[in-house]
Amino acid sequence: MPAASDAAPQPAIEILDAPTVFAPGIASTKYADIRLTLSPDGRTALWFSRDRPGGAGGYDIWVSRRDERGWSEATPVPFNSPGRDFDPAFSADGRSVYFCSDRPGGLGADDLWRVAVTGTGFGEPEHLGAAVNSAGKEYAPMLSADGQRLLFSSDRPGGAGQLDLYLAQRRGAGFAAARRLSGGINTGANDFDASYLADDRSIVYSRAQDFRTDRVDLYLARPRGGGYDAGQLLPPSVNSRQTDSYGPMLDWSQRDRLLYSAQRDGAQSMELYLVRYRLLPSAGDAAGKHADARP
């Protein structure tokens, strides 16, 4: 019998059903559709496409709204620019959408922005400033359910790999200086595209050693010792053995659902998926409420 230290780690998450395609022909299409986010009332869906025609630029964010007849025809959001606009994420209260863009007014190639959700649509984009953004690339913003922690990835200097996960604490109307998540979660690989889950602590994120040669998979990391553990590969029922899986996002309308993007079952390109999950108890659950971010 193997020693306790050699035993396989206990599963941290249970996948409760098979992933299902979201809004086929409307949101999930023959184009590359990535990072679905749903409003808390479940009536507005946002995602981005990097090759769907009809938008303002090469990467555009799209919107569909649901009524008693189902999801409406998708249209590009009015705050798209002629550049790259991607990685949308509703806040838990539905009042803001965080996203990435390389539009004028930023500090680097891709920066983090937000836009207010109004009664008639969306407000004007607001740059999140130098405390969050850098001269490098920032991706996949996600605000915690309590509104106090902005999670994102960046390739700025000082990381463990090419892309690392960072966190910025709320300070007034903005954020304090972002710091790299501590513990084993950041590695020499690309660690990116992160989302909190229903407990507002556990993180599902994407990892690839080398984008040119390696598949992208989804991992789950739990708080441990003031930081995060090294992450556990999600089951093959979620990760595809042949193609990439990335762009995870908590479903604010049903927090036991994880949204993500993958190219599965012979699809032409990346599609949007929903899957139900349950977090399993872990030894770290008795630790502090939130894990720290430390350089």
Short mmCIF file of C-alpha atoms in Angstrom, two decimals:
data_model
loop_
_atom_site.label_atom_id
_atom_site.label_comp_id
_atom_site.label_asym_id
_atom_site.label_seq_id
_atom_site.Cartn_x
_atom_site.Cartn_y
_atom_site.Cartn_z
CA MET A 1 0.00 0.00 0.00
CA PRO A 2 1.41 3.45 -0.89
CA ALA A 3 2.36 5.84 1.86
CA ALA A 4 -0.17 8.54 2.71
CA SER A 5 1.99 11.18 1.06
CA ASP A 6 1.93 9.18 -2.19
CA ALA A 7 -1.84 8.73 -2.26
CA ALA A 8 -3.79 10.41 -5.03
CA PRO A 9 -5.34 13.71 -3.93
CA GLN A 10 -9.00 13.63 -3.01
CA PRO A 11 -11.29 15.17 -5.64
CA ALA A 12 -12.12 18.79 -4.85
CA ILE A 13 -15.10 19.09 -7.19
CA GLU A 14 -17.89 16.84 -8.43
CA ILE A 15 -19.27 17.39 -11.93
CA LEU A 16 -23.00 16.65 -11.72
CA ASP A 17 -23.99 16.35 -15.37
CA ALA A 18 -22.68 16.38 -18.92
CA PRO A 19 -21.70 19.78 -20.34
CA THR A 20 -24.39 21.25 -22.59
CA VAL A 21 -23.97 23.74 -25.42
CA PHE A 22 -25.34 27.20 -24.66
CA ALA A 23 -27.76 28.72 -27.20
CA PRO A 24 -26.60 26.82 -30.30
CA GLY A 25 -26.83 28.87 -33.49
CA ILE A 26 -27.16 32.10 -31.46
CA ALA A 27 -24.19 32.20 -29.08
CA SER A 28 -22.45 28.92 -29.91
CA THR A 29 -21.85 29.08 -33.65
CA LYS A 30 -19.35 28.06 -36.31
CA TYR A 31 -17.20 30.98 -35.15
CA ALA A 32 -14.88 31.01 -32.11
CA ASP A 33 -17.21 31.90 -29.20
CA ILE A 34 -15.46 32.35 -25.86
CA ARG A 35 -16.02 33.30 -22.20
CA LEU A 36 -19.74 33.35 -21.63
CA THR A 37 -21.05 35.45 -18.72
CA LEU A 38 -24.70 35.61 -17.59
CA SER A 39 -26.36 38.42 -15.67
CA PRO A 40 -27.70 37.62 -12.18
CA ASP A 41 -31.29 37.53 -13.46
CA GLY A 42 -30.25 35.11 -16.21
CA ARG A 43 -31.71 37.30 -18.94
CA THR A 44 -28.58 38.75 -20.53
CA ALA A 45 -25.70 36.77 -22.00
CA LEU A 46 -22.37 38.26 -23.05
CA TRP A 47 -19.41 36.53 -24.68
CA PHE A 48 -16.76 37.38 -27.24
CA SER A 49 -15.80 36.08 -30.64
CA ARG A 50 -12.45 36.50 -32.31
CA ASP A 51 -13.69 35.89 -35.87
CA ARG A 52 -17.47 36.45 -36.05
CA PRO A 53 -18.34 39.02 -38.75
CA GLY A 54 -20.45 42.08 -38.04
CA GLY A 55 -18.58 43.64 -35.13
CA ALA A 56 -16.47 46.76 -34.86
CA GLY A 57 -13.11 44.95 -34.73
CA GLY A 58 -11.40 41.59 -34.97
CA TYR A 59 -12.34 40.63 -31.40
CA ASP A 60 -15.82 41.74 -30.35
CA ILE A 61 -18.20 41.23 -27.43
CA TRP A 62 -21.70 40.02 -28.30
CA VAL A 63 -24.99 40.16 -26.42
CA SER A 64 -28.20 38.15 -26.45
CA ARG A 65 -31.26 38.71 -24.24
CA ARG A 66 -33.75 36.10 -23.08
CA ASP A 67 -37.53 36.40 -22.89
CA GLU A 68 -40.40 33.91 -22.89
CA ARG A 69 -39.52 32.97 -26.48
CA GLY A 70 -35.89 32.17 -25.70
CA TRP A 71 -32.58 33.87 -26.55
CA SER A 72 -32.65 36.73 -29.04
CA GLU A 73 -30.46 37.06 -32.10
CA ALA A 74 -26.96 38.06 -31.04
CA THR A 75 -25.69 41.59 -31.69
CA PRO A 76 -22.34 43.28 -30.98
CA VAL A 77 -22.38 45.47 -27.87
CA PRO A 78 -22.21 49.24 -28.44
CA PHE A 79 -19.00 49.65 -26.43
CA ASN A 80 -16.89 47.57 -28.84
CA SER A 81 -13.97 49.40 -30.46
CA PRO A 82 -12.15 48.87 -33.79
CA GLY A 83 -9.51 46.97 -31.80
CA ARG A 84 -9.73 43.93 -29.51
CA ASP A 85 -12.60 43.73 -27.00
CA PHE A 86 -12.94 40.44 -25.14
CA ASP A 87 -13.29 38.48 -21.86
CA PRO A 88 -16.53 40.07 -20.55
CA ALA A 89 -17.62 39.35 -16.96
CA PHE A 90 -20.73 40.59 -15.17
CA SER A 91 -20.36 41.66 -11.55
CA ALA A 92 -22.45 39.71 -9.04
CA ASP A 93 -24.91 42.60 -8.66
CA GLY A 94 -25.30 42.95 -12.43
CA ARG A 95 -24.43 46.64 -12.36
CA SER A 96 -21.08 46.40 -14.17
CA VAL A 97 -19.34 44.43 -16.88
CA TYR A 98 -15.57 44.05 -16.68
CA PHE A 99 -13.68 43.32 -19.91
CA CYS A 100 -10.36 43.53 -21.76
CA SER A 101 -9.47 45.88 -24.59
CA ASP A 102 -6.50 47.32 -26.46
CA ARG A 103 -8.41 50.52 -27.30
CA PRO A 104 -6.71 53.92 -26.95
CA GLY A 105 -6.34 55.16 -23.38
CA GLY A 106 -4.71 52.04 -21.95
CA LEU A 107 -1.23 51.37 -20.60
CA GLY A 108 -0.28 48.24 -22.52
CA ALA A 109 -1.30 45.86 -25.27
CA ASP A 110 -4.50 44.69 -23.52
CA ASP A 111 -5.87 46.39 -20.41
CA LEU A 112 -8.79 45.89 -18.04
CA TRP A 113 -11.86 48.12 -18.34
CA ARG A 114 -15.40 48.22 -17.00
CA VAL A 115 -18.69 49.57 -18.19
CA ALA A 116 -21.86 50.30 -16.23
CA VAL A 117 -25.05 48.38 -17.01
CA THR A 118 -27.89 50.86 -17.43
CA GLY A 119 -31.63 50.63 -17.91
CA THR A 120 -31.17 51.09 -21.64
CA GLY A 121 -27.98 49.10 -22.19
CA PHE A 122 -24.44 50.09 -21.25
CA GLY A 123 -22.57 53.23 -20.21
CA GLU A 124 -19.17 54.49 -21.29
CA PRO A 125 -16.07 52.30 -20.78
CA GLU A 126 -13.83 53.21 -17.83
CA HIS A 127 -10.15 52.24 -17.65
CA LEU A 128 -9.26 50.54 -14.35
CA GLY A 129 -6.04 52.50 -13.98
CA ALA A 130 -2.37 51.83 -13.26
CA ALA A 131 -2.96 50.05 -9.93
CA VAL A 132 -4.47 47.15 -11.91
CA ASN A 133 -3.08 47.51 -15.42
CA SER A 134 0.53 47.39 -16.55
CA ALA A 135 2.60 47.87 -19.70
CA GLY A 136 2.06 44.15 -20.32
CA LYS A 137 -1.13 42.24 -21.10
CA GLU A 138 -4.05 41.85 -18.70
CA TYR A 139 -6.74 39.24 -19.33
CA ALA A 140 -9.98 37.77 -17.95
CA PRO A 141 -11.14 40.08 -15.13
CA MET A 142 -13.60 38.64 -12.62
CA LEU A 143 -14.92 40.53 -9.57
CA SER A 144 -15.63 38.42 -6.49
CA ALA A 145 -19.22 38.05 -5.27
CA ASP A 146 -18.51 40.36 -2.31
CA GLY A 147 -17.22 42.99 -4.75
CA GLN A 148 -13.90 43.33 -2.93
CA ARG A 149 -11.42 41.32 -5.04
CA LEU A 150 -10.65 41.63 -8.73
CA LEU A 151 -9.10 38.45 -10.14
CA PHE A 152 -7.25 38.52 -13.47
CA SER A 153 -4.17 37.29 -15.32
CA SER A 154 -1.14 39.19 -16.60
CA ASP A 155 2.22 38.64 -18.26
CA ARG A 156 3.86 41.56 -16.42
CA PRO A 157 7.43 41.11 -15.12
CA GLY A 158 7.91 39.31 -11.81
CA GLY A 159 5.66 36.32 -12.43
CA ALA A 160 6.44 32.62 -12.18
CA GLY A 161 5.52 31.93 -15.80
CA GLN A 162 4.42 33.68 -18.94
CA LEU A 163 0.94 34.39 -17.57
CA ASP A 164 0.16 34.48 -13.85
CA LEU A 165 -2.93 35.10 -11.74
CA TYR A 166 -3.22 38.40 -9.88
CA LEU A 167 -5.62 39.97 -7.42
CA ALA A 168 -6.44 43.61 -6.68
CA GLN A 169 -8.34 44.56 -3.53
CA ARG A 170 -11.14 47.12 -3.71
CA ARG A 171 -10.15 50.59 -2.51
CA GLY A 172 -12.94 53.17 -2.63
CA ALA A 173 -14.31 53.42 -6.15
CA GLY A 174 -11.16 51.77 -7.54
CA PHE A 175 -8.58 49.15 -6.59
CA ALA A 176 -5.33 48.92 -4.67
CA ALA A 177 -2.17 47.78 -6.44
CA ALA A 178 -2.52 44.27 -7.84
CA ARG A 179 -0.41 41.47 -6.38
CA ARG A 180 0.36 37.99 -7.63
CA LEU A 181 -1.58 35.17 -5.96
CA SER A 182 0.65 33.28 -3.54
CA GLY A 183 1.04 29.55 -3.02
CA GLY A 184 1.39 26.92 -5.70
CA ILE A 185 -1.28 28.19 -8.10
CA ASN A 186 1.12 30.19 -10.27
CA THR A 187 3.67 27.99 -12.03
CA GLY A 188 6.19 28.15 -14.84
CA ALA A 189 3.29 27.45 -17.22
CA ASN A 190 0.65 29.90 -18.43
CA ASP A 191 -1.92 30.26 -15.62
CA PHE A 192 -4.81 32.44 -16.74
CA ASP A 193 -8.59 32.83 -17.35
CA ALA A 194 -9.71 32.48 -13.72
CA SER A 195 -13.13 32.59 -12.04
CA TYR A 196 -14.25 32.31 -8.44
CA LEU A 197 -16.83 29.61 -7.76
CA ALA A 198 -19.92 29.69 -5.53
CA ASP A 199 -17.96 29.79 -2.25
CA ASP A 200 -16.25 33.01 -3.47
CA ARG A 201 -12.85 31.43 -2.62
CA SER A 202 -12.18 28.44 -4.86
CA ILE A 203 -10.80 29.30 -8.30
CA VAL A 204 -11.27 27.53 -11.63
CA TYR A 205 -8.64 28.62 -14.15
CA SER A 206 -6.84 27.59 -17.34
CA ARG A 207 -3.30 26.27 -17.66
CA ALA A 208 -1.03 25.45 -20.60
CA GLN A 209 2.70 24.88 -20.50
CA ASP A 210 3.22 26.19 -24.03
CA PHE A 211 0.41 27.57 -26.20
CA ARG A 212 2.22 26.50 -29.36
CA THR A 213 2.43 22.82 -28.49
CA ASP A 214 0.23 22.01 -25.48
CA ARG A 215 -3.48 21.66 -24.86
CA VAL A 216 -5.18 24.16 -22.52
CA ASP A 217 -7.00 22.52 -19.60
CA LEU A 218 -9.15 23.70 -16.70
CA TYR A 219 -7.92 23.37 -13.10
CA LEU A 220 -9.41 24.00 -9.67
CA ALA A 221 -7.35 25.60 -6.87
CA ARG A 222 -8.46 25.88 -3.23
CA PRO A 223 -7.23 28.24 -0.49
CA ARG A 224 -4.35 26.85 1.56
CA GLY A 225 -2.05 28.47 4.11
CA GLY A 226 -2.91 32.04 3.17
CA GLY A 227 -2.48 31.32 -0.55
CA TYR A 228 -3.70 28.72 -3.03
CA ASP A 229 -2.73 25.13 -3.67
CA ALA A 230 -1.12 23.97 -6.92
CA GLY A 231 -4.44 23.16 -8.57
CA GLN A 232 -6.19 19.95 -9.55
CA LEU A 233 -7.07 19.02 -13.13
CA LEU A 234 -10.82 19.01 -13.72
CA PRO A 235 -12.31 15.67 -14.85
CA PRO A 236 -12.29 14.63 -18.53
CA SER A 237 -16.07 15.11 -18.58
CA VAL A 238 -15.23 18.85 -18.63
CA ASN A 239 -11.78 18.93 -20.18
CA SER A 240 -11.52 17.59 -23.69
CA ARG A 241 -8.70 15.11 -24.25
CA GLN A 242 -8.07 16.39 -27.78
CA THR A 243 -8.76 20.14 -27.75
CA ASP A 244 -8.54 23.23 -25.55
CA SER A 245 -10.87 24.11 -22.66
CA TYR A 246 -10.67 27.63 -21.24
CA GLY A 247 -12.59 30.86 -20.47
CA PRO A 248 -14.31 29.64 -17.26
CA MET A 249 -16.88 31.88 -15.56
CA LEU A 250 -19.30 31.40 -12.69
CA ASP A 251 -22.97 31.61 -13.70
CA TRP A 252 -24.31 34.42 -11.51
CA SER A 253 -27.90 33.33 -12.19
CA GLN A 254 -27.31 29.75 -10.98
CA ARG A 255 -24.12 29.58 -8.96
CA ASP A 256 -23.93 25.80 -9.10
CA ARG A 257 -23.18 26.13 -12.84
CA LEU A 258 -19.81 26.72 -14.44
CA LEU A 259 -19.64 28.32 -17.88
CA TYR A 260 -16.65 27.71 -20.14
CA SER A 261 -15.47 27.35 -23.75
CA ALA A 262 -14.28 24.24 -25.56
CA GLN A 263 -14.19 22.59 -28.93
CA ARG A 264 -15.89 19.25 -28.35
CA ASP A 265 -17.64 16.48 -30.26
CA GLY A 266 -16.49 17.50 -33.73
CA ALA A 267 -17.47 21.18 -33.44
CA GLN A 268 -15.97 23.52 -36.04
CA SER A 269 -14.65 25.95 -33.44
CA MET A 270 -14.85 26.96 -29.77
CA GLU A 271 -18.37 26.81 -28.35
CA LEU A 272 -19.92 27.89 -25.05
CA TYR A 273 -20.82 25.26 -22.43
CA LEU A 274 -22.68 25.04 -19.13
CA VAL A 275 -22.09 22.33 -16.54
CA ARG A 276 -23.34 21.82 -12.98
CA TYR A 277 -20.83 21.18 -10.21
CA ARG A 278 -20.56 20.71 -6.46
CA LEU A 279 -17.54 21.70 -4.40
CA LEU A 280 -16.40 18.95 -2.03
CA PRO A 281 -15.09 19.62 1.49
CA SER A 282 -11.36 20.14 1.81
CA ALA A 283 -8.89 20.54 4.65
CA GLY A 284 -8.48 24.19 3.75
CA ASP A 285 -12.15 24.99 4.42
CA ALA A 286 -11.39 25.67 8.05
CA ALA A 287 -8.72 28.23 7.12
CA GLY A 288 -9.22 31.97 6.76
CA LYS A 289 -12.11 33.32 4.75
CA HIS A 290 -10.05 34.54 1.79
CA ALA A 291 -6.65 33.66 0.46
CA ASP A 292 -4.04 36.39 0.24
CA ALA A 293 -2.30 37.82 -2.79
CA ARG A 294 1.42 38.21 -2.28
CA PRO A 295 4.36 38.78 -4.61
#
